[in-house]
């Protein structure tokens, strides 16, 4: 199995390091030519406007949309924004998931935070998972077959699943906990089997 | 769906301060002096902007005391863009830093580009919720700033010159020091720490990680896509471009080209394409034409 990590900007190295710890091969994706042969794709944290602009300039929007029809894709933070349909301001998006995002929904950098909460769908479910939010978005509207996967204690939705597409507002790649990457690898396996 | 009681939120830990810098990696942080510039920078793909009243080339030309920018200007720039906004405080001027934190900027640059406010002491950056980036010329200086709480570093270069030579010198010096440290037997690390004037524990951490404990960008003199790619190939995580963009003939085009060069820094064919037809680069001043008193990199210690 080979998982691609979009490497236009952001913390793609951390995602690759996490996959390596799981024994999964990963490749950087900087152009459309890098997509063939991949079994899944991660869109990392970073700045969504920077990545979006580069995707447009390199004609990557449509090829990525096509790839996502048949492959598992996971976006973290900026990646989640790019997977969503609308952010309420004009910016290029992949618009693949049936949800909207609100950017910087918790405030500016001084409001960035960490929190530990139970995430029962992870394997194993204990201990609680350490979530890191950095100028993170929230999912403001969830429609169709997209479903809220995880909420904070105040009710804010911070993870959404839409078929074989996963979006998280937080950064599992910044922790040493590999459970979210393992969860995605299982998604890739299931999508490949179908 | 999971929704259960939890532990408390922890705001502004060192991890989230460092984390924002992780998100900026592979990107370009651009100096902007108006909201209009900030929008041009965002549209060109900047991963953050540095809000200031004068770019370093103008600070050099005008002379006088360079201070923190007018909060009104910083707020206008914060309103204009969705990407992170950084602003500069003078070295040691912790009240300018308090004001910038109160404004809600995303990062403070304790910067040698402004006139230092304290000749002996930098700001205690652990006191703040907002993260700091600081300049360095070598590993000792970098680890002293990190010891004071800096969550991101940038090699200093020589700001406002458009001459990349000092940026290269400082990056080579930093990475050279790290390579030496990685090859030392553990019993020699304490003496190494003493010789470079760095905290022992941070030397140990750097040795364990094989790199600085925080993200490190290049700054000071980057004016072309090739300059940006050069710094990336030397091993920095991203670049600051100050005067190089808005002192050039076609800022939007040059900004966009430098963003692309930072992504594709090791693909010469693409770099050749990216570098075509960018118009005039900033005129610049060679670093060796500056008197020692005009050099900014020597500020801070």
Coordinates of C-alpha atoms in Angstrom, one line a residue:
Chain A
X1 CA 0.0 0.0 0.0
X2 CA 1.2 3.5 -0.9
X3 CA -0.4 6.6 0.6
X4 CA 0.2 10.0 -1.0
X5 CA 0.6 13.1 1.1
X6 CA -0.1 16.4 -0.7
X7 CA 3.2 18.3 -0.4
X8 CA 2.5 21.8 -1.8
X9 CA 2.9 23.4 1.7
X10 CA 2.3 22.6 5.3
X11 CA 3.2 19.8 7.7
X12 CA 3.4 16.9 5.2
X13 CA 6.6 15.6 6.7
X14 CA 4.8 14.8 10.0
X15 CA 2.1 12.8 8.2
X16 CA 4.8 10.8 6.3
X17 CA 6.7 10.2 9.6
X18 CA 3.5 8.9 11.2
X19 CA 2.8 6.5 8.3
X20 CA 6.4 5.3 8.4
X21 CA 6.0 4.4 12.0
X22 CA 3.0 2.2 10.9
X23 CA 5.2 0.6 8.3
X24 CA 3.2 2.3 5.4
X25 CA 5.0 3.6 2.4
X26 CA 4.2 7.2 1.5
X27 CA 4.9 9.5 -1.5
X28 CA 4.9 13.3 -1.8
X29 CA 2.3 14.7 -4.2
X30 CA 3.3 17.9 -5.8
X31 CA 1.8 17.4 -9.3
X32 CA -0.9 15.4 -11.1
X33 CA 1.8 12.9 -12.3
X34 CA 2.3 11.8 -8.6
X35 CA -1.2 10.5 -8.3
X36 CA -1.1 7.2 -10.3
X37 CA -0.3 4.2 -8.2
X38 CA -1.5 5.7 -4.9
X39 CA -4.0 3.9 -2.7
X40 CA -5.1 6.9 -0.7
X41 CA -4.3 10.6 -0.1
X42 CA -3.7 12.8 3.0
X43 CA -4.1 16.6 2.7
X44 CA -2.0 18.0 5.5
X45 CA -2.3 21.0 7.8
X46 CA -1.0 24.3 6.5
X47 CA -2.6 27.3 4.9
X48 CA -5.6 26.4 2.8
X49 CA -5.4 29.5 0.7
X50 CA -1.8 28.8 -0.2
X51 CA -2.5 25.1 -1.1
X52 CA -5.7 26.1 -3.0
X53 CA -3.9 28.6 -5.1
X54 CA -1.2 26.2 -6.0
X55 CA -3.7 23.5 -6.9
X56 CA -5.4 25.9 -9.3
X57 CA -2.2 27.0 -10.8
X58 CA -1.1 23.4 -11.4
X59 CA -4.5 22.3 -12.7
X60 CA -4.8 19.8 -9.8
X61 CA -8.4 20.5 -8.7
X62 CA -10.1 18.1 -11.2
X63 CA -7.5 15.3 -11.0
X64 CA -7.8 15.3 -7.2
X65 CA -11.6 15.3 -7.4
X66 CA -11.4 12.4 -9.8
X67 CA -8.9 10.5 -7.5
X68 CA -11.2 11.0 -4.5
X69 CA -14.1 9.3 -6.3
X70 CA -12.4 6.0 -5.9
X71 CA -9.8 6.5 -3.2
X72 CA -9.9 7.3 0.5
X73 CA -8.8 10.9 1.3
X74 CA -8.2 12.5 4.7
X75 CA -7.7 16.2 5.3
X76 CA -6.4 17.6 8.6
X77 CA -7.2 21.3 9.4
X78 CA -6.3 23.1 6.1
X79 CA -6.9 19.8 4.4
X80 CA -10.4 19.6 6.0
X81 CA -11.2 23.1 4.7
X82 CA -10.1 22.1 1.2
X83 CA -12.4 19.0 1.3
X84 CA -15.4 21.1 2.4
X85 CA -18.0 22.7 0.1
X86 CA -17.9 26.3 1.4
X87 CA -16.0 28.5 3.9
X88 CA -18.1 31.6 3.5
X89 CA -15.3 33.4 1.7
X90 CA -14.0 33.1 -1.9
X91 CA -11.1 30.6 -2.1
X92 CA -10.4 27.6 -4.2
X93 CA -11.7 24.3 -2.7
X94 CA -11.9 20.7 -3.7
X95 CA -15.5 20.7 -2.5
X96 CA -15.7 16.9 -2.1
X97 CA -17.5 16.5 1.2
X98 CA -21.1 17.3 2.0
X99 CA -20.2 19.8 4.7
X100 CA -19.2 23.5 5.2
X101 CA -16.3 24.8 7.4
X102 CA -15.8 28.0 9.3
X103 CA -12.2 28.9 9.3
X104 CA -10.4 30.1 12.5
X105 CA -13.6 29.2 14.3
X106 CA -12.0 29.2 17.8
X107 CA -10.3 32.6 17.3
X108 CA -6.8 33.7 16.4
X109 CA -3.5 31.9 17.4
X110 CA -3.7 33.0 21.1
X111 CA -6.9 30.9 21.3
X112 CA -5.2 27.8 19.9
X113 CA -5.5 24.9 22.3
X114 CA -5.1 21.2 23.2
X115 CA -7.7 19.0 24.8
X116 CA -8.0 15.3 25.7
X117 CA -11.3 13.6 25.0
X118 CA -12.5 10.0 24.6
X119 CA -12.7 8.9 20.9
X120 CA -14.5 5.6 21.1
X121 CA -14.2 4.7 17.4
X122 CA -10.4 4.5 17.6
X123 CA -8.6 1.2 18.1
X124 CA -7.9 0.8 21.0
X125 CA -10.4 3.4 22.4
X126 CA -8.4 4.0 25.6
X127 CA -6.6 6.2 26.6
X128 CA -8.4 9.5 25.7
X129 CA -7.1 11.1 22.5
X130 CA -5.0 14.3 22.6
X131 CA -6.4 16.8 20.1
X132 CA -4.3 19.8 19.0
X133 CA -6.2 22.8 17.4
X134 CA -4.1 25.4 15.7
X135 CA -6.3 28.2 14.2
X136 CA -8.6 25.3 13.5
X137 CA -11.9 25.2 11.6
X138 CA -15.1 23.7 12.7
X139 CA -17.7 22.0 10.5
X140 CA -20.7 24.4 10.4
X141 CA -23.2 22.5 8.2
X142 CA -23.3 18.8 7.6
X143 CA -25.7 17.4 5.0
X144 CA -26.5 14.3 2.9
X145 CA -24.6 11.2 3.8
X146 CA -21.8 13.1 5.6
X147 CA -21.9 12.4 9.3
X148 CA -20.4 14.1 12.4
X149 CA -17.8 11.7 13.8
X150 CA -16.6 13.6 16.8
X151 CA -17.8 16.6 18.8
X152 CA -16.1 18.6 21.5
X153 CA -17.8 18.8 24.9
X154 CA -19.4 22.1 23.8
X155 CA -21.0 20.4 20.8
X156 CA -18.7 21.8 18.1
X157 CA -18.2 19.2 15.4
X158 CA -14.4 18.6 14.8
X159 CA -14.4 15.4 12.6
X160 CA -16.7 14.4 9.7
X161 CA -16.9 11.2 7.7
X162 CA -18.5 11.2 4.2
X163 CA -18.1 7.7 2.7
X164 CA -14.4 7.1 2.1
X165 CA -13.6 10.8 2.9
X166 CA -12.4 11.9 6.3
X167 CA -11.9 15.4 7.6
X168 CA -10.5 16.5 11.0
X169 CA -10.2 20.0 12.4
X170 CA -7.2 19.0 14.6
X171 CA -3.7 17.6 13.9
X172 CA -3.1 13.9 14.8
X173 CA 0.2 14.3 12.9
X174 CA 1.6 16.6 15.6
X175 CA 1.1 13.9 18.3
X176 CA 3.0 10.6 18.8
X177 CA -0.4 8.8 18.9
X178 CA -0.8 6.8 15.7
X179 CA -4.4 5.7 16.2
X180 CA -5.9 8.2 13.8
X181 CA -3.4 7.3 11.1
X182 CA -4.2 3.6 11.7
X183 CA -7.9 4.4 11.4
X184 CA -7.3 6.1 8.0
X185 CA -5.1 3.2 6.8
X186 CA -8.1 0.8 7.6
X187 CA -10.3 3.2 5.5
X188 CA -7.8 3.0 2.6
X189 CA -7.9 -0.8 2.8
X190 CA -11.7 -0.9 2.8
X191 CA -11.9 1.5 -0.1
X192 CA -9.4 -0.5 -2.1
X193 CA -11.3 -3.7 -1.5
X194 CA -14.4 -2.1 -2.9
Chain B
X1 CA -21.1 10.0 17.6
X2 CA -18.7 10.6 20.5
X3 CA -19.6 13.3 22.9
X4 CA -18.5 12.9 26.5
X5 CA -17.0 14.8 29.4
X6 CA -13.4 15.8 29.0
X7 CA -10.4 17.3 30.6
X8 CA -10.0 21.0 30.4
X9 CA -8.8 22.9 27.3
X10 CA -5.1 23.9 27.5
X11 CA -4.7 27.2 25.7
X12 CA -1.4 28.6 24.3
X13 CA 0.9 25.7 25.3
X14 CA 4.4 25.6 23.8
X15 CA 3.1 22.8 21.6
X16 CA 0.4 24.9 20.0
X17 CA 2.8 27.9 19.7
X18 CA 5.3 25.6 17.9
X19 CA 2.5 24.0 16.0
X20 CA 1.5 27.1 14.1
X21 CA 5.1 27.3 12.8
X22 CA 4.8 23.7 11.7
X23 CA 1.8 24.7 9.5
X24 CA 3.7 27.5 7.8
X25 CA 6.5 25.1 6.6
X26 CA 7.2 25.0 2.9
X27 CA 5.7 28.5 2.7
X28 CA 6.6 32.1 2.2
X29 CA 6.0 34.9 4.8
X30 CA 5.8 38.3 3.2
X31 CA 6.4 41.8 4.6
X32 CA 3.5 44.0 3.8
X33 CA 2.9 47.7 4.7
X34 CA -0.8 48.1 3.7
X35 CA -4.0 46.1 3.7
X36 CA -3.8 46.2 -0.1
X37 CA -0.3 44.6 0.0
X38 CA -1.6 42.0 2.4
X39 CA -4.3 41.0 -0.1
X40 CA -1.8 40.8 -2.9
X41 CA 0.4 38.6 -0.8
X42 CA -2.5 36.3 0.2
X43 CA -3.7 36.0 -3.4
X44 CA -0.1 35.1 -4.4
X45 CA -0.1 32.2 -1.9
X46 CA 1.8 33.7 1.1
X47 CA 1.3 31.4 4.1
X48 CA 1.4 34.4 6.4
X49 CA 2.2 38.1 6.3
X50 CA 4.4 40.4 8.4
X51 CA 2.6 43.7 9.1
X52 CA 5.0 46.7 9.3
X53 CA 5.1 50.4 8.5
X54 CA 8.2 50.3 6.4
X55 CA 10.0 47.4 4.7
X56 CA 13.6 46.9 5.8
X57 CA 15.0 48.6 2.6
X58 CA 13.1 51.8 3.5
X59 CA 14.1 51.6 7.2
X60 CA 17.7 51.5 5.9
X61 CA 17.1 54.4 3.5
X62 CA 15.2 56.6 6.0
X63 CA 17.3 55.9 9.1
X64 CA 16.0 57.1 12.5
X65 CA 14.6 54.9 15.2
X66 CA 12.5 52.0 13.9
X67 CA 9.7 50.9 16.3
X68 CA 6.6 48.7 16.5
X69 CA 4.0 49.6 13.8
X70 CA 0.9 51.7 14.5
X71 CA -1.8 49.3 15.9
X72 CA -4.3 50.8 13.4
X73 CA -2.2 49.6 10.5
X74 CA -1.8 46.1 12.0
X75 CA -5.6 45.8 12.6
X76 CA -6.4 46.9 9.1
X77 CA -4.1 44.1 7.8
X78 CA -5.6 41.6 10.2
X79 CA -9.0 42.5 8.8
X80 CA -7.9 42.2 5.2
X81 CA -6.6 38.6 5.2
X82 CA -7.5 35.2 6.5
X83 CA -3.9 33.9 6.8
X84 CA -1.8 34.4 10.0
X85 CA -0.6 38.0 10.6
X86 CA 2.8 38.5 12.3
X87 CA 4.2 41.8 13.6
X88 CA 7.5 43.0 14.9
X89 CA 8.5 44.2 18.4
X90 CA 11.9 45.7 19.2
X91 CA 14.5 43.4 20.9
X92 CA 13.8 43.5 24.6
X93 CA 10.7 45.8 24.3
X94 CA 8.3 43.6 26.2
X95 CA 5.6 46.3 26.3
X96 CA 5.5 46.5 22.5
X97 CA 5.0 42.7 22.7
X98 CA 2.2 43.1 25.2
X99 CA 0.5 45.5 22.9
X100 CA 0.9 43.2 19.9
X101 CA -0.5 40.3 22.0
X102 CA -3.5 42.5 23.0
X103 CA -4.2 43.2 19.3
X104 CA -4.4 39.5 18.7
X105 CA -1.6 39.1 16.2
X106 CA -0.7 35.4 15.5
X107 CA 3.1 35.7 15.9
X108 CA 5.5 38.3 17.2
X109 CA 8.9 38.8 15.6
X110 CA 11.4 40.1 18.2
X111 CA 13.4 41.6 15.4
X112 CA 16.8 43.1 14.8
X113 CA 15.3 45.0 11.9
X114 CA 13.8 47.4 14.5
X115 CA 16.1 49.5 16.8
X116 CA 16.8 47.4 19.9
X117 CA 15.2 48.6 23.1
X118 CA 17.5 46.7 25.4
X119 CA 21.2 46.2 24.9
X120 CA 21.5 43.2 27.3
X121 CA 18.3 41.3 27.5
X122 CA 15.8 39.8 25.1
X123 CA 12.1 39.4 26.0
X124 CA 11.1 36.5 28.3
X125 CA 8.8 34.9 25.7
X126 CA 7.5 32.3 28.1
X127 CA 5.5 35.1 29.7
X128 CA 3.2 35.4 26.6
X129 CA 0.3 33.5 25.1
X130 CA 1.2 34.6 21.6
X131 CA 4.2 32.7 20.0
X132 CA 7.5 34.4 19.1
X133 CA 9.9 34.1 16.2
X134 CA 13.5 35.3 16.6
X135 CA 16.5 35.7 14.5
X136 CA 19.8 33.8 14.8
X137 CA 23.2 33.5 13.1
X138 CA 24.3 30.2 14.6
X139 CA 23.2 27.4 16.8
X140 CA 24.1 29.0 20.1
X141 CA 22.0 32.1 19.4
X142 CA 19.1 29.9 18.2
X143 CA 19.1 27.8 21.4
X144 CA 19.4 30.9 23.6
X145 CA 16.2 32.3 22.0
X146 CA 14.4 29.0 22.3
X147 CA 15.5 28.8 25.9
X148 CA 13.8 32.2 26.4
X149 CA 10.6 30.8 24.8
X150 CA 10.9 31.4 21.0
X151 CA 8.6 28.9 19.2
X152 CA 10.1 29.5 15.8
X153 CA 13.5 30.7 14.5
X154 CA 14.7 32.4 11.4
X155 CA 18.3 32.8 10.3
X156 CA 18.9 36.6 10.2
X157 CA 20.6 37.2 6.9
X158 CA 21.0 41.0 6.3
X159 CA 17.5 42.5 5.9
X160 CA 16.7 45.2 3.3
X161 CA 19.7 44.4 1.0
X162 CA 18.4 41.9 -1.5
X163 CA 21.8 40.3 -1.1
X164 CA 21.4 36.6 -0.1
X165 CA 25.1 36.2 1.1
X166 CA 24.4 36.6 4.8
X167 CA 21.3 34.4 4.8
X168 CA 23.5 31.7 3.3
X169 CA 26.3 32.3 5.8
X170 CA 23.9 32.1 8.8
X171 CA 22.1 29.0 7.5
X172 CA 25.4 27.2 6.8
X173 CA 26.7 28.2 10.2
X174 CA 23.5 26.9 12.0
X175 CA 23.4 23.6 10.1
X176 CA 27.2 23.2 10.4
X177 CA 27.0 23.6 14.2
X178 CA 24.2 21.0 14.3
X179 CA 26.2 18.5 12.2
X180 CA 29.1 18.9 14.6
X181 CA 26.8 18.4 17.6
X182 CA 25.3 15.2 16.1
X183 CA 28.7 13.7 15.8
X184 CA 29.9 14.4 19.3
X185 CA 30.0 11.6 21.9
X186 CA 27.6 12.5 24.8
X187 CA 30.4 13.3 27.3
X188 CA 31.5 16.2 25.0
X189 CA 28.1 17.9 24.8
X190 CA 28.4 19.9 28.0
X191 CA 31.6 21.6 26.8
X192 CA 30.1 22.1 23.4
X193 CA 27.1 23.8 25.1
X194 CA 29.5 26.0 27.1
X195 CA 31.5 27.0 24.1
X196 CA 28.5 28.1 22.0
X197 CA 26.7 29.6 25.0
X198 CA 23.6 27.4 24.7
X199 CA 21.4 25.7 27.3
X200 CA 22.7 22.1 27.8
X201 CA 19.3 20.5 27.7
X202 CA 18.5 22.1 24.4
X203 CA 21.8 20.9 23.0
X204 CA 20.8 17.4 24.1
X205 CA 17.3 17.8 22.5
X206 CA 18.8 19.0 19.2
X207 CA 21.2 16.1 19.2
X208 CA 18.3 13.7 19.8
X209 CA 16.1 15.2 17.1
X210 CA 18.9 15.8 14.6
X211 CA 17.6 19.3 14.0
X212 CA 16.5 22.4 15.9
X213 CA 13.6 21.8 18.3
X214 CA 11.5 24.4 16.5
X215 CA 10.8 25.2 12.8
X216 CA 13.5 27.4 11.2
X217 CA 12.9 29.7 8.2
X218 CA 15.5 31.8 6.3
X219 CA 15.3 35.6 6.2
X220 CA 17.3 38.7 5.2
X221 CA 18.2 39.3 1.5
X222 CA 16.0 36.8 -0.4
X223 CA 14.9 38.6 -3.6
X224 CA 14.4 35.9 -6.3
X225 CA 12.8 32.5 -6.7
X226 CA 16.3 31.1 -7.0
X227 CA 17.3 32.7 -3.7
X228 CA 14.3 31.0 -2.0
X229 CA 15.1 27.6 -3.5
X230 CA 18.7 28.0 -2.5
X231 CA 17.8 28.5 1.1
X232 CA 15.3 25.5 1.0
X233 CA 18.0 23.3 -0.5
X234 CA 20.4 24.3 2.3
X235 CA 17.8 22.9 4.7
X236 CA 15.5 25.7 6.0
X237 CA 11.8 25.0 6.4
X238 CA 10.5 28.1 4.6
X239 CA 11.4 31.7 3.8
X240 CA 10.6 35.2 4.8
X241 CA 10.7 37.8 2.0
X242 CA 10.8 41.4 3.1
X243 CA 11.7 44.1 0.7
X244 CA 12.3 41.6 -2.1
X245 CA 8.6 41.6 -3.2
X246 CA 7.2 45.1 -2.9
X247 CA 10.4 46.7 -4.0
X248 CA 10.4 44.8 -7.2
X249 CA 8.9 45.8 -10.6
X250 CA 5.9 43.4 -10.5
X251 CA 5.2 42.4 -6.8
X252 CA 2.2 40.0 -7.5
X253 CA 4.0 38.1 -10.1
X254 CA 7.3 37.9 -8.1
X255 CA 5.4 36.9 -4.9
X256 CA 3.6 34.1 -6.7
X257 CA 6.9 32.9 -8.3
X258 CA 8.7 32.8 -5.0
X259 CA 5.8 30.8 -3.5
X260 CA 6.2 28.2 -6.2
X261 CA 10.0 28.1 -6.0
X262 CA 9.6 27.3 -2.3
X263 CA 7.4 24.4 -3.0
X264 CA 9.4 23.0 -6.0
X265 CA 12.8 24.0 -4.6
X266 CA 14.6 20.9 -5.9
X267 CA 13.2 20.8 -9.4
X268 CA 15.5 22.9 -11.6
X269 CA 13.3 22.6 -14.8
X270 CA 10.3 24.0 -12.9
X271 CA 12.5 26.7 -11.3
X272 CA 13.6 27.8 -14.8
X273 CA 10.0 28.1 -15.8
X274 CA 9.0 29.9 -12.6
X275 CA 11.9 32.4 -12.9
X276 CA 11.0 33.7 -16.4
X277 CA 9.7 37.2 -17.1
X278 CA 9.4 38.4 -13.6
X279 CA 10.3 42.0 -14.3
X280 CA 12.9 44.0 -12.3
X281 CA 14.1 42.5 -9.0
X282 CA 14.8 44.9 -6.2
X283 CA 17.9 47.0 -6.8
X284 CA 19.5 46.0 -3.6
X285 CA 22.8 46.8 -1.8
X286 CA 25.7 44.5 -1.5
X287 CA 26.3 43.6 2.1
X288 CA 30.0 44.4 1.8
X289 CA 29.2 48.0 0.9
X290 CA 27.5 48.4 4.3
X291 CA 29.5 49.8 7.2
X292 CA 29.4 47.7 10.4
X293 CA 27.1 50.2 12.0
X294 CA 24.6 49.7 9.1
X295 CA 24.4 46.0 9.5
X296 CA 21.4 44.7 11.4
X297 CA 22.3 41.1 12.0
X298 CA 24.7 42.1 14.8
X299 CA 21.8 43.3 16.9
X300 CA 20.8 40.8 19.6
X301 CA 23.2 38.2 21.1

